[in-house]
XYZ file of C-alpha atoms in Angstrom:
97
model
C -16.049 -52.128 -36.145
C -17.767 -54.145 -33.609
C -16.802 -53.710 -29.057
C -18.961 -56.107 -27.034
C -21.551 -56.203 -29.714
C -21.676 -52.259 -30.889
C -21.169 -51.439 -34.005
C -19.380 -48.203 -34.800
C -18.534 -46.847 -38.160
C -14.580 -46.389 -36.867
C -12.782 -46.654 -33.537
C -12.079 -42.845 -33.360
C -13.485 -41.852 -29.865
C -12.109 -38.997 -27.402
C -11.351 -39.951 -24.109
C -13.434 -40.019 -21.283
C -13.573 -36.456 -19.590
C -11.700 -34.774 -22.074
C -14.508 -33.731 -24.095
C -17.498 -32.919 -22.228
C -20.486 -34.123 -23.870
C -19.461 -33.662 -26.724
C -21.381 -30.043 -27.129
C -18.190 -27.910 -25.843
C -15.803 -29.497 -29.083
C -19.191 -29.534 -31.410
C -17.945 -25.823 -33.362
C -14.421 -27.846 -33.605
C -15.188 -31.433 -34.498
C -17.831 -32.591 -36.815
C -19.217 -35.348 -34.145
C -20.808 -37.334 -37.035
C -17.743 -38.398 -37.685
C -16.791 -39.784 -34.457
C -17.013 -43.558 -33.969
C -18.581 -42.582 -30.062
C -18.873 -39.866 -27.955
C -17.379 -40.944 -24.183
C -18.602 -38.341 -21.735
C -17.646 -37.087 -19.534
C -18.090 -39.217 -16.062
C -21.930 -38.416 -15.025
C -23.130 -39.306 -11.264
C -26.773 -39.577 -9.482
C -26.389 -36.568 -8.044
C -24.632 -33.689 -8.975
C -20.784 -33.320 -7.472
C -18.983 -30.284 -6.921
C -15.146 -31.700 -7.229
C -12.459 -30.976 -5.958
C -12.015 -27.274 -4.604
C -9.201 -25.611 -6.275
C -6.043 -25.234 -7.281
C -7.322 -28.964 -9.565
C -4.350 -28.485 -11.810
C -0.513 -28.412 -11.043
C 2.533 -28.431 -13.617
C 5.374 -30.562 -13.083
C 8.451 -30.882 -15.303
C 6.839 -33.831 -16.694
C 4.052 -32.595 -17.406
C 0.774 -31.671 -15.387
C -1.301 -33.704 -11.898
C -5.073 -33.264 -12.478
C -7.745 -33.398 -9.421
C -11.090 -32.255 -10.872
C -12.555 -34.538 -8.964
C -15.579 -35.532 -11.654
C -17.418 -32.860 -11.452
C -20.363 -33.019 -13.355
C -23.786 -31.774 -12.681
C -25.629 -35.203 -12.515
C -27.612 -37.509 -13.881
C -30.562 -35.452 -14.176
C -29.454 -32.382 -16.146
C -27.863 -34.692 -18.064
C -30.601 -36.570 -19.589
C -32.606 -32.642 -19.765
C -29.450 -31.169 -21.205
C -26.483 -33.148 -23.020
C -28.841 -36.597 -24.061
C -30.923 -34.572 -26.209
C -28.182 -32.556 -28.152
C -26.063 -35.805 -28.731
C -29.667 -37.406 -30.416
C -29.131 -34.876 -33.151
C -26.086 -37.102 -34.357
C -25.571 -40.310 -36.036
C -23.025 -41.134 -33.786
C -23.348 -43.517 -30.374
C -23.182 -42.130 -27.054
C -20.956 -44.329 -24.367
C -22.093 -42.283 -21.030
C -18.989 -42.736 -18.053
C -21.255 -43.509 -14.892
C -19.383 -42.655 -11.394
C -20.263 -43.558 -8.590
């Protein structure tokens, strides 16, 4: 399968955000077998969020205000870049700005 010129072995990717970097689901999802890892959105600099309460229930379901925290670009490439290089899977990295 080919998106703007990458080819992936299937379009099976988790959502942006929903996954981390892909370390925190590792013991639960085999991420060789992923088409990509999205990660989670990654800024310059690191960003606190949104203080709490981030998460409210509705009848419908649930409102979610994280924010995008993340701890930045830097512990990023020092942290998350190098376990995702142990995979034969691509990496599509959410920048924020």
């Amino acid at each position: 399968m080919d998106i703007a010129g990458i080819r992936l072995k299937n379009p099976v990717m988790p959502a942006s955000g929903t996954f981390g970097s892909g370390q925190e689901y590792s013991g639960f999802v085999d991420l060789n077998r992923l088409g990509a890892v999205v990660t989670k959105g990654v800024s310059c600099v690191p960003w606190e969020g949104n203080p709490a309460p981030r998460i409210m229930e509705t009848a419908s379901g649930m409102i979610n205000a994280v924010g995008l925290q993340n701890p930045g670009i830097d512990v990023f490439i020092e942290r998350d870049l190098p376990f995702l290089r142990q995979f034969d899977t691509k990496v599509i990295v959410n920048i924020c700005g």
